[in-house]
XYZ file of C-alpha atoms in Angstrom:
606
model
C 15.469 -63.223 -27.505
C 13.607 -66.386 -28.404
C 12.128 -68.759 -26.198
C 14.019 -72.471 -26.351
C 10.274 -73.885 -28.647
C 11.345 -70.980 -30.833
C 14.535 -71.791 -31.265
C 13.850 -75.646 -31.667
C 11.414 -74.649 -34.556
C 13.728 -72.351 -36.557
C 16.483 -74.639 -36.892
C 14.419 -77.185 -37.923
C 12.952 -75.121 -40.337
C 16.624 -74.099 -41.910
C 17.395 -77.596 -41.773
C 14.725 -78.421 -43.955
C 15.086 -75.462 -46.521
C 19.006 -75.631 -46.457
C 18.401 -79.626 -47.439
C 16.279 -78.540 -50.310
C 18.134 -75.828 -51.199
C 20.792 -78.668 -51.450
C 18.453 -81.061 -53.560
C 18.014 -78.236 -56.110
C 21.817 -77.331 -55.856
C 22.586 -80.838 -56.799
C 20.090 -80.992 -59.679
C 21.276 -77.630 -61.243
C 25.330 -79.184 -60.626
C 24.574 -82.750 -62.441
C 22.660 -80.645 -65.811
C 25.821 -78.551 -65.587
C 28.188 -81.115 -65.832
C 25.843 -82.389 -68.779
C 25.790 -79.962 -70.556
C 29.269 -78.738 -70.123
C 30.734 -82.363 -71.607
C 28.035 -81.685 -74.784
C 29.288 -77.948 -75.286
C 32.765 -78.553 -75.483
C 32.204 -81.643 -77.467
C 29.573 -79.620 -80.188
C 32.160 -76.800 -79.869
C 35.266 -79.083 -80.744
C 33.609 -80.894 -83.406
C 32.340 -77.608 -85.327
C 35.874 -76.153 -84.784
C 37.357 -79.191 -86.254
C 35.043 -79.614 -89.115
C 35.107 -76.255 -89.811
C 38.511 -75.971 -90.013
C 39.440 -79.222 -91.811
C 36.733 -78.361 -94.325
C 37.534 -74.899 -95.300
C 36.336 -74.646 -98.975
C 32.900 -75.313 -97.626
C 30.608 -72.583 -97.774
C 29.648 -73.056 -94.255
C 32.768 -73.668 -92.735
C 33.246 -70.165 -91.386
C 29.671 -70.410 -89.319
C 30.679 -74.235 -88.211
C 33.862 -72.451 -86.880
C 32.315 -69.215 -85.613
C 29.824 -71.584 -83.616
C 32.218 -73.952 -82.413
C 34.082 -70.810 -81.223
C 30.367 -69.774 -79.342
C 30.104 -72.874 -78.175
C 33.742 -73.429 -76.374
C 33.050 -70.293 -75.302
C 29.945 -70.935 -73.234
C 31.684 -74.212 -72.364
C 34.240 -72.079 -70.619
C 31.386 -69.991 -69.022
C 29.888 -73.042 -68.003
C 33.163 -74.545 -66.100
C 33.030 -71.211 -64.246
C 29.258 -71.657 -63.243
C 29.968 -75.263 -62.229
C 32.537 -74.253 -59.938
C 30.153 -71.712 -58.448
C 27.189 -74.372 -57.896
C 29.919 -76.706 -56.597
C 31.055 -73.751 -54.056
C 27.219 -73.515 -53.024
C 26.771 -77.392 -52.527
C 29.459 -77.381 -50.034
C 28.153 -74.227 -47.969
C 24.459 -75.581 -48.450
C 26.053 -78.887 -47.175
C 27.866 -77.699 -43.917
C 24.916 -74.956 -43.121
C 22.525 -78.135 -43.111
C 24.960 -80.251 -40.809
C 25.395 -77.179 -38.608
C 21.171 -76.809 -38.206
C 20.979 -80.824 -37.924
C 23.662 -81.053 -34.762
C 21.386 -77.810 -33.315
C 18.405 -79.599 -34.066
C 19.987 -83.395 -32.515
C 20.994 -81.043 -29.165
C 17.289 -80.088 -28.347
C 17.423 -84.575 -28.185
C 19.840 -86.943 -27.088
C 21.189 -86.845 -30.875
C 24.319 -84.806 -29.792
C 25.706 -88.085 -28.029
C 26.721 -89.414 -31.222
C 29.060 -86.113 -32.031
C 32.535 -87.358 -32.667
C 34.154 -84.537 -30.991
C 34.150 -85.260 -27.298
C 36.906 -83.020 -25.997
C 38.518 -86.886 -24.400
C 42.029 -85.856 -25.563
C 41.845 -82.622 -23.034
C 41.110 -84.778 -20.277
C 43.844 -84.960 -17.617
C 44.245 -87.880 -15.492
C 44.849 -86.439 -12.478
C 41.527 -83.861 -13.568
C 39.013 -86.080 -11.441
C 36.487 -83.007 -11.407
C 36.172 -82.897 -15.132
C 35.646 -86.650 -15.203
C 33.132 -87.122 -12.466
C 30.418 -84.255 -13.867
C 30.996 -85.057 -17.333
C 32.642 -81.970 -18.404
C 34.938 -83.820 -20.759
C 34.665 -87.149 -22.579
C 31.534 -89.890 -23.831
C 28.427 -88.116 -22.711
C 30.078 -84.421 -21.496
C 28.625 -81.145 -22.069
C 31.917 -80.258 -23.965
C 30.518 -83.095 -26.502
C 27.199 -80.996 -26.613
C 27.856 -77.524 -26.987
C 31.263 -77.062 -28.516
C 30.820 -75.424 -31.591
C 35.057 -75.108 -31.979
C 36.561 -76.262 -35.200
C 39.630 -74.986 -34.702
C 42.667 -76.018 -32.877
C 42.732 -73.116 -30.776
C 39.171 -72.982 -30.111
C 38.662 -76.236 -28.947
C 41.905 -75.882 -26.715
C 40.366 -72.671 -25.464
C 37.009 -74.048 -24.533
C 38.413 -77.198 -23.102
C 40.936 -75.422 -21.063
C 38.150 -73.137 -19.442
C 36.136 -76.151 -18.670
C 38.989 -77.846 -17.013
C 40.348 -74.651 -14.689
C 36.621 -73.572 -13.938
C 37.576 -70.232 -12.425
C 37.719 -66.839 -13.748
C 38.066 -63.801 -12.045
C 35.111 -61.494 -11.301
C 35.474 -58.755 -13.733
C 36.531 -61.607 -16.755
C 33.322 -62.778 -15.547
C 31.015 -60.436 -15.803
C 32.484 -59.458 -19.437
C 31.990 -63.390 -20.541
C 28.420 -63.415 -19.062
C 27.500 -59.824 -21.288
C 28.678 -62.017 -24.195
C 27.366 -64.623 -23.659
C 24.287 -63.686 -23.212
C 24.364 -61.186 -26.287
C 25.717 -64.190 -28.604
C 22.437 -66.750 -27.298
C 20.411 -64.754 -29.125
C 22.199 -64.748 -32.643
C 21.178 -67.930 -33.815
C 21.417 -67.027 -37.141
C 25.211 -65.260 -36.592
C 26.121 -68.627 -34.575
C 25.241 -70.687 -37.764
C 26.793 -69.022 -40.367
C 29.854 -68.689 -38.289
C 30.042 -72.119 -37.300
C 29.828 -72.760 -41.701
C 33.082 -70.695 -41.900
C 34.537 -72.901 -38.950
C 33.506 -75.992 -40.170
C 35.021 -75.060 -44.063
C 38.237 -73.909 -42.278
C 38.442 -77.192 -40.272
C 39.525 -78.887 -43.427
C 42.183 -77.244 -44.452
C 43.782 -76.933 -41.034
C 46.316 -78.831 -41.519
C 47.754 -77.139 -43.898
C 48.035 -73.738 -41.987
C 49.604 -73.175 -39.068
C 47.855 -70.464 -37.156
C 50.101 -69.860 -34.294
C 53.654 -69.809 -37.246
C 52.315 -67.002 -39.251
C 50.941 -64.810 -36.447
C 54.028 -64.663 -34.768
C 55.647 -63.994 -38.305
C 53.203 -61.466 -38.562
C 53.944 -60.218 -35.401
C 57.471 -59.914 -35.523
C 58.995 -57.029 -36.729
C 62.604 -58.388 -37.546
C 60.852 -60.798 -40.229
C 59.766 -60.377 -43.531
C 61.765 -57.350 -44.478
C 63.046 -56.968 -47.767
C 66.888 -55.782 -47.535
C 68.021 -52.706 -48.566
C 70.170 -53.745 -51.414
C 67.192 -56.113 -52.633
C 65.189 -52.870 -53.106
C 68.016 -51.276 -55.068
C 68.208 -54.480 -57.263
C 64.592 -54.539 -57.826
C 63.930 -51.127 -59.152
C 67.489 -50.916 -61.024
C 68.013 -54.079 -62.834
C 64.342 -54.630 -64.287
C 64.559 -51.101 -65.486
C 67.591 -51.967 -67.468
C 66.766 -55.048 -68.383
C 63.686 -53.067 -70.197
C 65.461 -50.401 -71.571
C 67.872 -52.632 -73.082
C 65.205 -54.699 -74.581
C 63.620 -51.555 -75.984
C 66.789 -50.351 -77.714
C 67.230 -54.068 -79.175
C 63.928 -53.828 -80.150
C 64.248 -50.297 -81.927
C 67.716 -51.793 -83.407
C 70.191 -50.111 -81.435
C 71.977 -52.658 -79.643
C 72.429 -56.369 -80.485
C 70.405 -59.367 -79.235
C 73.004 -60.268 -76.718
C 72.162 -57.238 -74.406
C 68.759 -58.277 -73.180
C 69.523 -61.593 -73.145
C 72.187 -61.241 -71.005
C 70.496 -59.353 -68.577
C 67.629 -61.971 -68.410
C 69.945 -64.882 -67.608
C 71.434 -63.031 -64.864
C 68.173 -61.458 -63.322
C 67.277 -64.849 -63.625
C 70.480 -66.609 -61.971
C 69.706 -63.587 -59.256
C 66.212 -64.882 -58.674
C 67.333 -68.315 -58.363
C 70.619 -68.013 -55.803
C 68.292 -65.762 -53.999
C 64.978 -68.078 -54.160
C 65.622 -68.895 -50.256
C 65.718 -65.045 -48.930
C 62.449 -63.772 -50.906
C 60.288 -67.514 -49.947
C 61.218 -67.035 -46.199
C 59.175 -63.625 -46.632
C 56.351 -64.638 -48.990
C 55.602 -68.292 -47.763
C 54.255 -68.169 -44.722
C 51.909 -65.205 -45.836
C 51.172 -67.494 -49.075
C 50.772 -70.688 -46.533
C 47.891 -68.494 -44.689
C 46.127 -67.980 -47.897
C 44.787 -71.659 -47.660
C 42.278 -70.313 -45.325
C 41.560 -66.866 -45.642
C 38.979 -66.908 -47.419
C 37.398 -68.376 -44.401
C 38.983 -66.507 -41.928
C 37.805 -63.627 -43.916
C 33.905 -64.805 -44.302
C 34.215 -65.130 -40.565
C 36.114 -62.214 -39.734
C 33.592 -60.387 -41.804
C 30.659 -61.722 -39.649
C 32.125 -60.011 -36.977
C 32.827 -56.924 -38.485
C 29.341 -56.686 -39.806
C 27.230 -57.165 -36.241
C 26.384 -55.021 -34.097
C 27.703 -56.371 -30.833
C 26.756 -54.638 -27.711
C 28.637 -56.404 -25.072
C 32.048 -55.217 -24.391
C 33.996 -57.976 -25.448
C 31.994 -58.309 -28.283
C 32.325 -54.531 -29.454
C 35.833 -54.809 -29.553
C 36.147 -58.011 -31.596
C 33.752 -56.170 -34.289
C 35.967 -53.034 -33.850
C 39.312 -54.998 -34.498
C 37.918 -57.092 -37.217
C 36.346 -54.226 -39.344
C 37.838 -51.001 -40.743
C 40.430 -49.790 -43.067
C 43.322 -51.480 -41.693
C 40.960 -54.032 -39.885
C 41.528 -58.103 -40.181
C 38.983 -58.458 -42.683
C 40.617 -56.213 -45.179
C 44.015 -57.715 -44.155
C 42.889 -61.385 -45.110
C 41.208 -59.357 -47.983
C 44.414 -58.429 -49.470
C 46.211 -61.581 -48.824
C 43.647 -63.805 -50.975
C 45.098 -61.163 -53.946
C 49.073 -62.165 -53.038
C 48.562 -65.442 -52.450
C 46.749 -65.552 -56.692
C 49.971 -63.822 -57.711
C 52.042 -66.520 -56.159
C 50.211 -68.871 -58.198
C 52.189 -68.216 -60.673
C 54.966 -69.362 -59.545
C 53.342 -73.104 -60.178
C 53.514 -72.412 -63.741
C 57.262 -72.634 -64.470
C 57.343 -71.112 -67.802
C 55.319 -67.700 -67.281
C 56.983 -67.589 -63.737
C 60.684 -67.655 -65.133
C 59.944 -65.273 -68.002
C 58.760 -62.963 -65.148
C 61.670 -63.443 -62.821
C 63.820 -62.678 -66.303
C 62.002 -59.736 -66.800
C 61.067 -57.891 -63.586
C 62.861 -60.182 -60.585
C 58.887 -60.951 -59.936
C 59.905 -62.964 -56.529
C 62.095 -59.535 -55.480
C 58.470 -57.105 -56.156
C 55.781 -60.066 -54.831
C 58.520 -60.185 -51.218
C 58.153 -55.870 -51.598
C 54.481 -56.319 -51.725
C 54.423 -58.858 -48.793
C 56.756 -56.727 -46.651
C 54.770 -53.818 -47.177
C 51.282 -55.957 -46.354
C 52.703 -57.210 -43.040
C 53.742 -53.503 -41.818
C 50.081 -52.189 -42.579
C 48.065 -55.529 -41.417
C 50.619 -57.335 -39.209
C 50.256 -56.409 -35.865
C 45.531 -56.717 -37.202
C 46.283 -60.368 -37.960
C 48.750 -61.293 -35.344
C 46.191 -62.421 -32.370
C 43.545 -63.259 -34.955
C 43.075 -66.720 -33.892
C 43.141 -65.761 -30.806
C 40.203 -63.631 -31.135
C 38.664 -66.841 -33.390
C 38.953 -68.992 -30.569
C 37.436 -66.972 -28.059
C 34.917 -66.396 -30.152
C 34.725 -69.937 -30.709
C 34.792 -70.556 -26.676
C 31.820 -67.471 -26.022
C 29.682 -69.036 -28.837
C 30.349 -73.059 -27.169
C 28.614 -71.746 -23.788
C 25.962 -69.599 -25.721
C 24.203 -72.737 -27.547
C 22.995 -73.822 -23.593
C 20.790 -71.239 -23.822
C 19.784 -71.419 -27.123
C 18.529 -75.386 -26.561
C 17.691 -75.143 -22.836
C 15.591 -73.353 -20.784
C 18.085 -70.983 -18.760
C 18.706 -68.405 -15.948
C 21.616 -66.362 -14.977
C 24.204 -67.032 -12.348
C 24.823 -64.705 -9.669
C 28.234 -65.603 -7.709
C 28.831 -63.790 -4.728
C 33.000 -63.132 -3.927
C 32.856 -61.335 -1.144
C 30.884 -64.242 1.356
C 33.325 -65.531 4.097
C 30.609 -68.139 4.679
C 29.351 -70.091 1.913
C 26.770 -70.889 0.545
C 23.962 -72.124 -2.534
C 20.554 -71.301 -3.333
C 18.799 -72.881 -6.763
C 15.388 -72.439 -7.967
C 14.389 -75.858 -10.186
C 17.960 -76.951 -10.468
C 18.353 -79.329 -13.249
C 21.160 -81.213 -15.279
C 22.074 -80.038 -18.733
C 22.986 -82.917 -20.398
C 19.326 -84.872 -19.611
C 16.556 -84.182 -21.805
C 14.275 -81.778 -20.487
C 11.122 -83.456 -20.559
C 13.431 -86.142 -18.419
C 15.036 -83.835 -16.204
C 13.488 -83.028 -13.017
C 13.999 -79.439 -11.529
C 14.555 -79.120 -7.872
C 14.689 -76.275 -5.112
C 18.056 -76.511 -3.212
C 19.636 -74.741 -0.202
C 22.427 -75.668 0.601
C 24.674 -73.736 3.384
C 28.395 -74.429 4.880
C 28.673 -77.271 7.132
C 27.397 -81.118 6.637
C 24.719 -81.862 4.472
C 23.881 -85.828 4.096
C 21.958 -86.997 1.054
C 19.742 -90.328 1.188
C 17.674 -92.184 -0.731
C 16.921 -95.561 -2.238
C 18.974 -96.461 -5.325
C 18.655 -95.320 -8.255
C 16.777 -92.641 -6.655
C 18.873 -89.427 -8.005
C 21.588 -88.440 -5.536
C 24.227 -88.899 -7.703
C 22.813 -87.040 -10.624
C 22.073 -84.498 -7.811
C 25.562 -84.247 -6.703
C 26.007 -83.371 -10.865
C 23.550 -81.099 -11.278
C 24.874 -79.068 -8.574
C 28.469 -78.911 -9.492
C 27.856 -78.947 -13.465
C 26.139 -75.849 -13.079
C 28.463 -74.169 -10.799
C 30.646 -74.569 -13.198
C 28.612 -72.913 -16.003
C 27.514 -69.941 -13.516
C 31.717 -69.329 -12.689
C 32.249 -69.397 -16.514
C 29.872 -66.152 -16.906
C 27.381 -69.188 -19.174
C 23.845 -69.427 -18.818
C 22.429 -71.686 -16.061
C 20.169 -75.068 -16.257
C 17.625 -73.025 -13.433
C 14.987 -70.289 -13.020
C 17.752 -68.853 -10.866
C 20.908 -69.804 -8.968
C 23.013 -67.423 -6.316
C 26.407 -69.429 -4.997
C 29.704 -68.747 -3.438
C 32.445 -69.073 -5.286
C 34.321 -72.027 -4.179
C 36.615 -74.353 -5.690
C 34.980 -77.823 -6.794
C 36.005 -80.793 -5.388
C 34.445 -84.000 -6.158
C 34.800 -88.098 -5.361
C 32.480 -90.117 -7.353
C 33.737 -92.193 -10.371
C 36.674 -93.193 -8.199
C 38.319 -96.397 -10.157
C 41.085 -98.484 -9.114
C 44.877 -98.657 -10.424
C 45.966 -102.175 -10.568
C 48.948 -101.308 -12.565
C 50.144 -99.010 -9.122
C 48.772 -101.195 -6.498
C 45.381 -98.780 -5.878
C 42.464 -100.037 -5.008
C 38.856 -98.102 -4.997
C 39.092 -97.816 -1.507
C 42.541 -96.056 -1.229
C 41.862 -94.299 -4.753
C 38.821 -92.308 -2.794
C 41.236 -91.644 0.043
C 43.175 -90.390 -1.932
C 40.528 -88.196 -3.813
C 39.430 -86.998 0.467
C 42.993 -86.743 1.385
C 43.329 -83.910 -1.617
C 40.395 -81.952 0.102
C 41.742 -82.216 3.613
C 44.849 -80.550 2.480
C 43.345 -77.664 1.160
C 41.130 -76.964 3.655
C 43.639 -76.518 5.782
C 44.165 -73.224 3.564
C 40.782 -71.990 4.672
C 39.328 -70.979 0.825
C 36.073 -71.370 -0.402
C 35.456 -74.881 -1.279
C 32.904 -77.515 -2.109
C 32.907 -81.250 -1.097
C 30.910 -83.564 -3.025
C 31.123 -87.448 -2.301
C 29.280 -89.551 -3.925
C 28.642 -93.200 -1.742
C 31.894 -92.271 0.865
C 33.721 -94.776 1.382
C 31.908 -97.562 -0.639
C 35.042 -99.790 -0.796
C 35.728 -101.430 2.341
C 33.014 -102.772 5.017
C 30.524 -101.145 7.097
C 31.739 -101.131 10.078
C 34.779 -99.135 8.983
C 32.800 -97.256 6.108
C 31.026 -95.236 9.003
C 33.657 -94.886 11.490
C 36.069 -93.624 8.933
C 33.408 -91.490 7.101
C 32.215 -89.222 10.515
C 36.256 -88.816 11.210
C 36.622 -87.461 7.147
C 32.842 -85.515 7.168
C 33.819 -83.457 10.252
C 37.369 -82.567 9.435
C 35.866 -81.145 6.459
C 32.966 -79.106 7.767
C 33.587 -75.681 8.088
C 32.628 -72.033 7.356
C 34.182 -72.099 4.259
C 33.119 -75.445 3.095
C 30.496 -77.102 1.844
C 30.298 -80.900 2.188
C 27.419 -82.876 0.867
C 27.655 -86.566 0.907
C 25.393 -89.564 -0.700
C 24.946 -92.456 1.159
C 22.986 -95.495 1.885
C 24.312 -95.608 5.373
C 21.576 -94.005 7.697
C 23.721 -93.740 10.800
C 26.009 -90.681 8.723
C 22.601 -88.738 9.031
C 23.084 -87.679 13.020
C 26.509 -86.852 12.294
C 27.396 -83.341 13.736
C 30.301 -81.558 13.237
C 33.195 -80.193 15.281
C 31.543 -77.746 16.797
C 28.410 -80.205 17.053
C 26.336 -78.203 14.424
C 24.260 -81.145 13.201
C 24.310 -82.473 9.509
C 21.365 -81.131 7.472
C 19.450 -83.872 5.793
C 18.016 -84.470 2.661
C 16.410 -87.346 0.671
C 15.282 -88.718 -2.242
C 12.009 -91.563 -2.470
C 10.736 -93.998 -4.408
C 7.084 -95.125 -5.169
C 5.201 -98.021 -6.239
C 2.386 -98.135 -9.503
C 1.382 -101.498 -8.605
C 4.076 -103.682 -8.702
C 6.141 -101.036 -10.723
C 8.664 -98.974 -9.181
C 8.676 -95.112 -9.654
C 10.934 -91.985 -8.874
C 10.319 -88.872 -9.213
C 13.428 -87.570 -8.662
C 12.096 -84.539 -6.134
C 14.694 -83.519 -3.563
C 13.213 -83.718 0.135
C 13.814 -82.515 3.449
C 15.199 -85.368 6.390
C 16.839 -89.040 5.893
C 15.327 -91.446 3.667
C 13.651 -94.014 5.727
C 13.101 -96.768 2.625
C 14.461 -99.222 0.718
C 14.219 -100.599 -2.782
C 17.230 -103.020 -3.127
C 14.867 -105.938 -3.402
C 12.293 -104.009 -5.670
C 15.403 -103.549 -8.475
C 16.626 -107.308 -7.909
C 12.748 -108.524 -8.576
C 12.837 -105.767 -11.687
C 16.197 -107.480 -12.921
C 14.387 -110.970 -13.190
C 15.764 -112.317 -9.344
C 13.164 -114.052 -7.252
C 13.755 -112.795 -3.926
């Protein structure tokens, strides 16, 4: 696997060749469309001349050459579709390398998809470490484009917990799929093609069509009717033709196959639409399908994707096969040829035959396809962390009845890494207070700590060298905001937020408190008399409660059984008039301030 300065330098490098592969695509496409206009105008004009000015002795080479020449303008449409196909894939594989490229920087704050529509109100977690939303780690990795994917990832961001063995399958993945930059690319390119026409396919429709045995079966009698009448409908055009019968025969029988086709339109579209409806992205779904079905996965879940996409009956050939339906339904746009067929061979009765007969051999492939897309989709989202970060693995213990958290240079994900400052943590069940000046790093602390639980319960890599935890459930009061339009204020909004821990530690489960400024709404006085009652109702075996504050008399709080809080701070220093942090975790209370020091930086004389 390739280290992160690897990885940094090859997708720059493919974003440079795939824009000049672009540059020369677009060259090549303009001549093209040059000298397509002049062939078909040379190629008119000697046809026209040559024709209109027979008795000339060169009027059969001016036609002969305008017949070349509307030839190779017909050769040259086909070629200017093909550089037109290659503009677009050299276009998305660019934009895919550029947003890799913009996450090794803070570029990846401008991506558009931010995940805010999966954001629950009452999902306070999700909002208060930046899981979802302006500035979230969904808004940096996600690599979903479609619908299902991006429901997927969000909704495993949003529960947070998996079981064990899930676990331990998503972490193989995950792992296996980090160092496939290349395979994450090109399947992103398929994604990102696919995105567009999503609206016109409806995933979840046709996969339970294709999954349902009861639909898209061709009646009985409309098999009778479509080997009988065609055959006499032929035979009595044969015998007209050979002068045995009159006219009136075969013409008969074409108006009424062609009456049949029509009163029946209704019965033979509710079998071949929704296959033909599909077709509008199978070619993608095939390209990426076929990326599957061509790598040699290792991991379990991995393995079987490739071993369900691939084969005789796999998806690939499925979507395969549908691309050649969905080009015979095509001629259905073309009224004339498409009654003359129906007249002829009840064409919508023997395209329905050939659709019934593809969903009994592929149906029950493609049913769960996008299913297997978006998880795909969700594996790959976690995997770019450690493509663009320096990573370790997770180990989560399940088994602990006391819990507990040990990091080795700890750091937040979604800060640059030349920014973000790694610290050594212990953290054990009980009280732990946090101190520090402001703007000191507790809060982003408090983050970096949760964020990457988070990551480590998903089976994804993890912002440290290493990090062993307890599994616990995540609770969290930090952004707490207040609801005029119900009568909330801050104050009771964080009780609120407290109140929902206190209730489930009555259940005695794993958990982990993390509070952020307690009680930062109402007055001292209260603030610390109401935040010892709340910190020691919470401590326990099975929780873990760490709390920010400025208040310094929360740091000789003890709990019920008078275990004393364990303390930890962060510090500022001073490059001669200049404040500094260093963001470094330390052992005991803070015993500094720097309120004044930021007043003086923002301009007041104090």
């Amino acid at each position: 696997m390739m280290t992160v300065n690897e990885n940094r330098k090859q997708f720059e490098q493919w974003t440079l060749d795939y824009q000049n592969q672009k540059e020369r695509a677009d060259r090549l496409f303009s001549r093209i469309s040059t000298f397509r206009i002049l062939t078909f105008l040379i190629g008119a004009a000697g046809l026209i001349i040559g024709i209109t000015e027979k008795e000339k002795s060169y009027a059969t080479l001016l036609v002969i050459a305008g017949v070349l020449f509307l030839i190779g303008f017909v050769a040259l449409v086909k070629w200017h579709s093909v550089v037109a196909e290659r503009q677009e894939m050299l276009t998305e594989k660019w934009e895919v390398c550029r947003r890799y490229c913009n996450r090794f920087t803070d570029g990846w704050r401008k991506f558009e998809e931010k995940g805010t529509v999966y954001l629950r109100e009452d999902d306070c977690v999700a909002a208060d470490i930046d899981l979802l939303g302006e500035n979230s780690l969904y808004q940096m990795i996600s690599v979903c484009h479609t619908e299902k994917g991006k429901q997927t990832f969000a909704d495993h961001l949003t529960t947070r917990y998996i079981e064990e063995a899930e676990r331990e399958q998503r972490h193989a993945a995950i792992k296996e799929l980090s160092g496939k930059p290349e395979f994450a690319v090109e399947f992103e390119t398929a994604g990102r093609r696919m995105e567009a026409e999503k609206e016109k396919f409806d995933a979840e429709a046709f996969e339970d069509f294709c999954g349902d045995v009861a639909q898209g079966k061709l009646p009985v009698f409309a098999h009778i009717l479509r080997f009988l009448l065609p055959i006499c409908e032929i035979v009595s055009l044969v015998l007209f033709l050979t002068g045995t019968i009159s006219y009136g025969y075969p013409l008969a029988g074409f108006l009424a196959l062609l009456v049949i086709s029509w009163l029946t339109k209704f019965m033979t579209d509710g079998i071949i639409q929704p296959v033909y409806y599909a077709s509008t992205v199978s070619g993608e779904y095939e390209v990426m399908l076929s990326l599957i079905a061509e790598q040699a996965f290792q991991s379990e879940v991995l393995a079987r994707m490739q071993q369900r996409a691939g084969g005789a009956t796999g998806a690939v050939r499925a979507y395969h096969k549908l691309k050649a339906i969905s080009q015979a339904y095509n001629i259905s746009f073309n009224p004339l040829v498409h009654q003359i067929l129906c007249g002829l061979f009840l064409w919508d009765y023997q395209l329905a035959a050939v659709v019934s007969r593809w969903k009994k051999t592929y149906g029950t492939q493609v049913a769960g396809c996008s299913d297997m897309i978006a998880e795909l989709e969700d594996l790959m989202s976690f995997s770019v962390l450690g493509m663009v970060r320096e990573t370790g693995e997770g180990q989560i213990d399940y088994t602990e009845t006391e819990v507990h958290l040990e990091g080795t240079n700890l750091y937040h994900p979604l800060l640059l890494p030349d920014q973000a400052q790694g610290n050594d943590v212990t953290l054990g069940s009980g009280i732990t207070i946090i101190t520090g000046s402001n703007m000191s790093g507790k809060t982003t602390f408090l983050r970096t700590v949760a964020i990457n639980l988070v990551l480590a319960y998903l089976g994804a890599p993890v912002c440290a060298e290493t990090l062993k935890a307890s599994y616990m459930r995540i609770f969290t009061s930090m952004r707490v905001k207040d609801d005029v339009a119900h009568g909330i204020s801050t104050f009771y909004a964080e009780i609120l937020r407290i109140k929902e821990m206190a209730v489930y530690r009555k259940e005695e489960k794993p958990m982990l408190c993390l509070i952020d400024e307690i009680f930062k709404g109402t007055n001292s006085a209260d603030r610390i008399v109401g935040a010892k009652e709340v910190i020691t109702k919470l401590a326990g075996s099975r929780c873990m409660t760490v709390v920010s504050t400025h208040d310094f008399e929360l740091c000789s709080i003890t709990d019920k059984n008078q275990t004393p809080a364990v303390n930890y701070h962060f510090q500022e220093y001073y490059e001669g008039d200049e404040l500094r942090f260093d963001y470094k975790i330390r052992d005991g209370r803070c015993t500094t301030t720097n309120a004044r020091a930021i007043l003086r930086m923002a301009g007041f004389e104090v």
